[in-house]
Amino acid sequence: FQRVVYGVRYSGFTPSYHFFNPQLNQRMKDIMAKFPEQSVYLSDFSEDWKHLVVYVSGSNFPGEYYLFSEGKEAQFLTSSRPNIKPEDLHPTGKVTFAARDGLKIPALLTIPKDKVGAMKNLPTIILPHGGPESHDTIGFDYEAQAFADNGYLVIQPQFRGSDGFGLKHIQAGYGEWGKKMQDDITDALSFAVKKGITDPNRVCIVGSSYGGYAALAGGAFTPDLYKCVVAIAGVSDLKSFLSWSKME
């Protein structure tokens, strides 16, 4: 509202910041260091920047707000999900695999907490995101957590065309609906099977919007890979979708 740029926030699995004021920049780095491998979002700040409110979400935090005031210890404010405790959460990790053409594809794995030490031949949900120019983040994902709570390993591949990982990664998806974008999803499954963490006979693909299209494409193009396909508000008529897009 003041038309003043204080810094930038970078995307990815977890956000990162760079402030133009060196002291503020270091202060934010120190705050984020208190929550390693979690997503830390600057939620609010006082006019003089002496008080910062951050939102923390990830494998150890279901979504909590903290106040950081200069010269004082962090103060817990509230949880956005008070009925969910940290010990209820299933951990989320990140991996990178090579697609069949060599492109590096980042992915998130949400692991049933009782299987962290025994990740072998797990029933698996492939969960492509919508958009498709979007991306998943480390944080509380109710779908991934619900599936993991029922014993499923959840894989969320950031196929080419996803944002958050650089312009080239986005551009690599242009014109690749149902083609290389879909291959990346298939290759994510192949990666998990080769690693021995996924049982190839117990795999389902689930998605919403573009993810729903990817689920339907998975069932149509590679039906032998999946025992079930779930498309939620999936794009199923591309000709109609293109007409609608042009009107928008």
Short mmCIF file of C-alpha atoms in Angstrom, two decimals:
data_model
loop_
_atom_site.label_atom_id
_atom_site.label_comp_id
_atom_site.label_asym_id
_atom_site.label_seq_id
_atom_site.Cartn_x
_atom_site.Cartn_y
_atom_site.Cartn_z
CA PHE A 1 0.00 0.00 0.00
CA GLN A 2 2.95 2.34 0.60
CA ARG A 3 4.48 1.44 -2.79
CA VAL A 4 7.74 0.61 -1.03
CA VAL A 5 9.63 -2.54 -1.98
CA TYR A 6 11.47 -3.98 1.03
CA GLY A 7 12.68 -7.18 -0.57
CA VAL A 8 11.63 -10.27 -2.47
CA ARG A 9 10.30 -13.70 -1.63
CA TYR A 10 11.42 -16.69 -3.69
CA SER A 11 9.26 -19.75 -4.23
CA GLY A 12 10.05 -23.45 -4.24
CA PHE A 13 9.20 -26.20 -1.77
CA THR A 14 9.83 -23.67 1.00
CA PRO A 15 9.89 -19.87 0.63
CA SER A 16 13.08 -17.86 1.03
CA TYR A 17 13.56 -14.12 1.39
CA HIS A 18 16.01 -11.41 0.51
CA PHE A 19 15.51 -7.99 2.10
CA PHE A 20 17.41 -4.95 0.88
CA ASN A 21 18.10 -3.85 4.45
CA PRO A 22 21.06 -6.01 5.62
CA GLN A 23 19.97 -6.08 9.26
CA LEU A 24 16.41 -7.08 8.37
CA ASN A 25 17.72 -9.64 5.92
CA GLN A 26 19.89 -11.27 8.59
CA ARG A 27 17.07 -11.16 11.10
CA MET A 28 14.76 -13.05 8.76
CA LYS A 29 17.48 -15.62 8.08
CA ASP A 30 17.88 -16.13 11.84
CA ILE A 31 14.13 -16.61 12.24
CA MET A 32 13.96 -19.15 9.43
CA ALA A 33 16.93 -21.04 10.88
CA LYS A 34 14.80 -21.80 13.93
CA PHE A 35 12.46 -23.86 11.74
CA PRO A 36 14.69 -25.99 9.47
CA GLU A 37 12.97 -27.82 6.59
CA GLN A 38 9.68 -26.06 7.33
CA SER A 39 7.88 -23.38 5.34
CA VAL A 40 8.17 -20.02 7.08
CA TYR A 41 6.03 -17.18 5.73
CA LEU A 42 6.26 -13.56 6.81
CA SER A 43 2.62 -12.96 7.69
CA ASP A 44 2.67 -9.42 9.12
CA PHE A 45 4.98 -6.75 10.53
CA SER A 46 4.81 -3.50 12.45
CA GLU A 47 5.45 -0.20 10.70
CA ASP A 48 8.93 0.04 12.22
CA TRP A 49 9.70 -3.66 11.51
CA LYS A 50 10.48 -4.29 15.18
CA HIS A 51 7.72 -6.89 15.39
CA LEU A 52 7.32 -9.69 12.83
CA VAL A 53 4.62 -12.35 12.68
CA VAL A 54 5.50 -15.54 10.85
CA TYR A 55 3.40 -18.55 9.86
CA VAL A 56 5.14 -21.93 10.09
CA SER A 57 3.94 -25.13 8.43
CA GLY A 58 5.64 -28.44 7.69
CA SER A 59 6.39 -31.88 9.04
CA ASN A 60 6.66 -30.56 12.61
CA PHE A 61 4.13 -27.73 12.49
CA PRO A 62 0.46 -28.06 11.43
CA GLY A 63 0.29 -24.30 10.83
CA GLU A 64 1.30 -22.01 13.69
CA TYR A 65 1.80 -18.27 14.14
CA TYR A 66 4.73 -16.79 16.07
CA LEU A 67 5.60 -13.24 17.09
CA PHE A 68 9.24 -12.17 16.87
CA SER A 69 9.97 -8.88 18.61
CA GLU A 70 13.41 -7.29 18.70
CA GLY A 71 15.38 -8.32 21.76
CA LYS A 72 12.79 -10.87 22.92
CA GLU A 73 12.23 -14.60 22.62
CA ALA A 74 9.75 -15.85 20.05
CA GLN A 75 6.18 -15.91 21.28
CA PHE A 76 3.70 -18.54 20.14
CA LEU A 77 0.43 -16.87 19.16
CA THR A 78 -2.00 -19.47 17.87
CA SER A 79 -2.44 -22.50 15.67
CA SER A 80 -4.56 -22.52 12.53
CA ARG A 81 -5.36 -26.19 13.29
CA PRO A 82 -5.59 -26.47 17.08
CA ASN A 83 -7.00 -30.00 16.96
CA ILE A 84 -3.96 -31.32 15.08
CA LYS A 85 -0.80 -31.84 17.11
CA PRO A 86 2.75 -32.09 15.73
CA GLU A 87 2.86 -35.76 16.69
CA ASP A 88 -0.18 -36.37 14.46
CA LEU A 89 1.68 -35.24 11.34
CA HIS A 90 3.22 -37.52 8.76
CA PRO A 91 6.64 -36.30 7.59
CA THR A 92 7.20 -34.77 4.18
CA GLY A 93 10.54 -35.07 2.40
CA LYS A 94 11.87 -33.93 -0.95
CA VAL A 95 13.64 -35.86 -3.68
CA THR A 96 14.82 -35.17 -7.21
CA PHE A 97 14.75 -37.73 -9.99
CA ALA A 98 15.69 -37.68 -13.66
CA ALA A 99 12.88 -37.94 -16.19
CA ARG A 100 13.42 -40.18 -19.21
CA ASP A 101 14.91 -37.29 -21.20
CA GLY A 102 17.21 -36.30 -18.36
CA LEU A 103 15.26 -33.30 -17.01
CA LYS A 104 15.52 -33.05 -13.23
CA ILE A 105 12.11 -33.28 -11.59
CA PRO A 106 11.67 -32.34 -7.91
CA ALA A 107 9.05 -34.20 -5.90
CA LEU A 108 7.59 -34.37 -2.43
CA LEU A 109 7.07 -37.60 -0.51
CA THR A 110 4.65 -37.75 2.41
CA ILE A 111 5.45 -40.86 4.41
CA PRO A 112 3.22 -42.69 6.91
CA LYS A 113 4.96 -41.96 10.21
CA ASP A 114 5.04 -45.62 11.24
CA LYS A 115 6.81 -46.53 7.98
CA VAL A 116 9.65 -43.99 8.03
CA GLY A 117 12.10 -46.66 9.13
CA ALA A 118 10.63 -49.33 6.86
CA MET A 119 9.94 -47.72 3.51
CA LYS A 120 9.51 -50.80 1.37
CA ASN A 121 6.74 -51.81 -1.04
CA LEU A 122 4.26 -49.27 0.29
CA PRO A 123 0.84 -48.73 -1.26
CA THR A 124 1.16 -45.41 -3.06
CA ILE A 125 -0.90 -42.44 -4.16
CA ILE A 126 0.43 -40.38 -7.07
CA LEU A 127 -0.95 -36.88 -6.44
CA PRO A 128 -0.26 -34.43 -9.31
CA HIS A 129 -1.15 -30.82 -8.56
CA GLY A 130 -3.54 -28.58 -10.45
CA GLY A 131 -2.67 -25.53 -12.47
CA PRO A 132 -0.69 -26.85 -14.17
CA GLU A 133 1.43 -23.71 -13.66
CA SER A 134 1.48 -24.19 -9.92
CA HIS A 135 3.51 -26.22 -7.44
CA ASP A 136 3.28 -28.08 -4.16
CA THR A 137 5.05 -26.85 -1.04
CA ILE A 138 6.25 -28.32 2.22
CA GLY A 139 3.41 -27.62 4.61
CA PHE A 140 0.13 -29.01 5.80
CA ASP A 141 -1.55 -30.66 2.80
CA TYR A 142 -4.82 -32.15 3.98
CA GLU A 143 -5.06 -34.63 1.11
CA ALA A 144 -1.50 -35.92 1.49
CA GLN A 145 -1.87 -36.12 5.26
CA ALA A 146 -5.20 -37.97 5.02
CA PHE A 147 -3.78 -40.53 2.59
CA ALA A 148 -0.66 -41.03 4.70
CA ASP A 149 -2.84 -41.45 7.76
CA ASN A 150 -4.38 -44.42 6.00
CA GLY A 151 -1.00 -45.97 5.28
CA TYR A 152 -0.27 -44.65 1.79
CA LEU A 153 2.98 -43.17 0.57
CA VAL A 154 2.08 -39.96 -1.29
CA ILE A 155 4.19 -38.76 -4.22
CA GLN A 156 3.73 -35.22 -5.57
CA PRO A 157 5.90 -34.74 -8.68
CA GLN A 158 6.61 -31.20 -9.84
CA PHE A 159 6.38 -32.15 -13.52
CA ARG A 160 7.65 -29.80 -16.22
CA GLY A 161 5.24 -26.92 -16.59
CA SER A 162 5.10 -26.44 -12.81
CA ASP A 163 6.09 -23.01 -11.54
CA GLY A 164 8.26 -22.31 -8.52
CA PHE A 165 11.40 -23.93 -9.95
CA GLY A 166 12.48 -21.46 -12.59
CA LEU A 167 11.31 -20.19 -15.95
CA LYS A 168 12.93 -23.01 -17.92
CA HIS A 169 11.01 -25.60 -15.92
CA ILE A 170 7.75 -23.83 -16.77
CA GLN A 171 8.61 -23.45 -20.45
CA ALA A 172 9.57 -27.12 -20.73
CA GLY A 173 5.88 -27.90 -20.27
CA TYR A 174 4.56 -25.73 -23.09
CA GLY A 175 2.52 -27.92 -25.46
CA GLU A 176 3.19 -31.03 -23.37
CA TRP A 177 -0.21 -31.84 -21.86
CA GLY A 178 -0.58 -35.60 -22.03
CA LYS A 179 2.94 -35.95 -23.41
CA LYS A 180 6.18 -35.08 -21.59
CA MET A 181 4.28 -33.63 -18.63
CA GLN A 182 2.50 -36.95 -18.27
CA ASP A 183 5.76 -38.86 -18.77
CA ASP A 184 7.22 -36.99 -15.79
CA ILE A 185 4.38 -38.29 -13.61
CA THR A 186 4.90 -41.81 -14.91
CA ASP A 187 8.64 -41.48 -14.31
CA ALA A 188 8.00 -40.41 -10.71
CA LEU A 189 6.23 -43.70 -10.16
CA SER A 190 9.00 -45.62 -11.93
CA PHE A 191 11.56 -43.92 -9.69
CA ALA A 192 9.71 -44.99 -6.52
CA VAL A 193 9.26 -48.55 -7.78
CA LYS A 194 12.95 -48.88 -8.68
CA LYS A 195 13.87 -47.55 -5.23
CA GLY A 196 11.72 -50.30 -3.73
CA ILE A 197 9.55 -47.93 -1.72
CA THR A 198 6.40 -48.40 -3.84
CA ASP A 199 4.51 -51.63 -4.42
CA PRO A 200 3.76 -51.48 -8.19
CA ASN A 201 0.63 -53.56 -7.64
CA ARG A 202 -0.91 -51.05 -5.22
CA VAL A 203 -0.85 -47.64 -6.89
CA CYS A 204 -3.63 -45.09 -7.42
CA ILE A 205 -3.43 -41.72 -9.18
CA VAL A 206 -5.52 -38.88 -7.74
CA GLY A 207 -5.77 -35.26 -8.85
CA SER A 208 -7.93 -32.16 -9.07
CA SER A 209 -8.33 -29.73 -11.99
CA TYR A 210 -5.22 -30.23 -14.15
CA GLY A 211 -4.28 -32.98 -11.70
CA GLY A 212 -7.63 -34.55 -12.56
CA TYR A 213 -6.72 -34.40 -16.25
CA ALA A 214 -3.37 -36.03 -15.42
CA ALA A 215 -5.19 -38.75 -13.48
CA LEU A 216 -7.51 -39.43 -16.43
CA ALA A 217 -4.54 -39.39 -18.82
CA GLY A 218 -2.74 -41.83 -16.57
CA GLY A 219 -5.69 -44.20 -16.74
CA ALA A 220 -5.99 -43.76 -20.52
CA PHE A 221 -2.33 -43.89 -21.56
CA THR A 222 -0.78 -46.14 -18.89
CA PRO A 223 -3.70 -48.17 -17.47
CA ASP A 224 -1.47 -51.04 -16.35
CA LEU A 225 0.23 -48.78 -13.80
CA TYR A 226 -2.81 -47.93 -11.70
CA LYS A 227 -5.35 -49.91 -9.73
CA CYS A 228 -7.61 -46.88 -9.51
CA VAL A 229 -7.97 -43.39 -10.97
CA VAL A 230 -9.64 -40.48 -9.18
CA ALA A 231 -10.24 -37.20 -11.03
CA ILE A 232 -11.74 -34.36 -8.98
CA ALA A 233 -13.13 -31.57 -11.18
CA GLY A 234 -10.76 -32.87 -13.83
CA VAL A 235 -10.37 -31.32 -17.28
CA SER A 236 -11.80 -33.99 -19.57
CA ASP A 237 -12.84 -32.09 -22.72
CA LEU A 238 -9.82 -30.19 -24.01
CA LYS A 239 -11.63 -28.70 -27.01
CA SER A 240 -14.31 -27.24 -24.76
CA PHE A 241 -11.66 -26.13 -22.27
CA LEU A 242 -9.74 -24.24 -24.96
CA SER A 243 -12.91 -22.48 -26.10
CA TRP A 244 -13.69 -21.49 -22.54
CA SER A 245 -10.10 -20.29 -22.00
CA LYS A 246 -10.28 -18.03 -25.06
CA MET A 247 -13.49 -16.45 -23.74
CA GLU A 248 -11.80 -15.79 -20.40
#
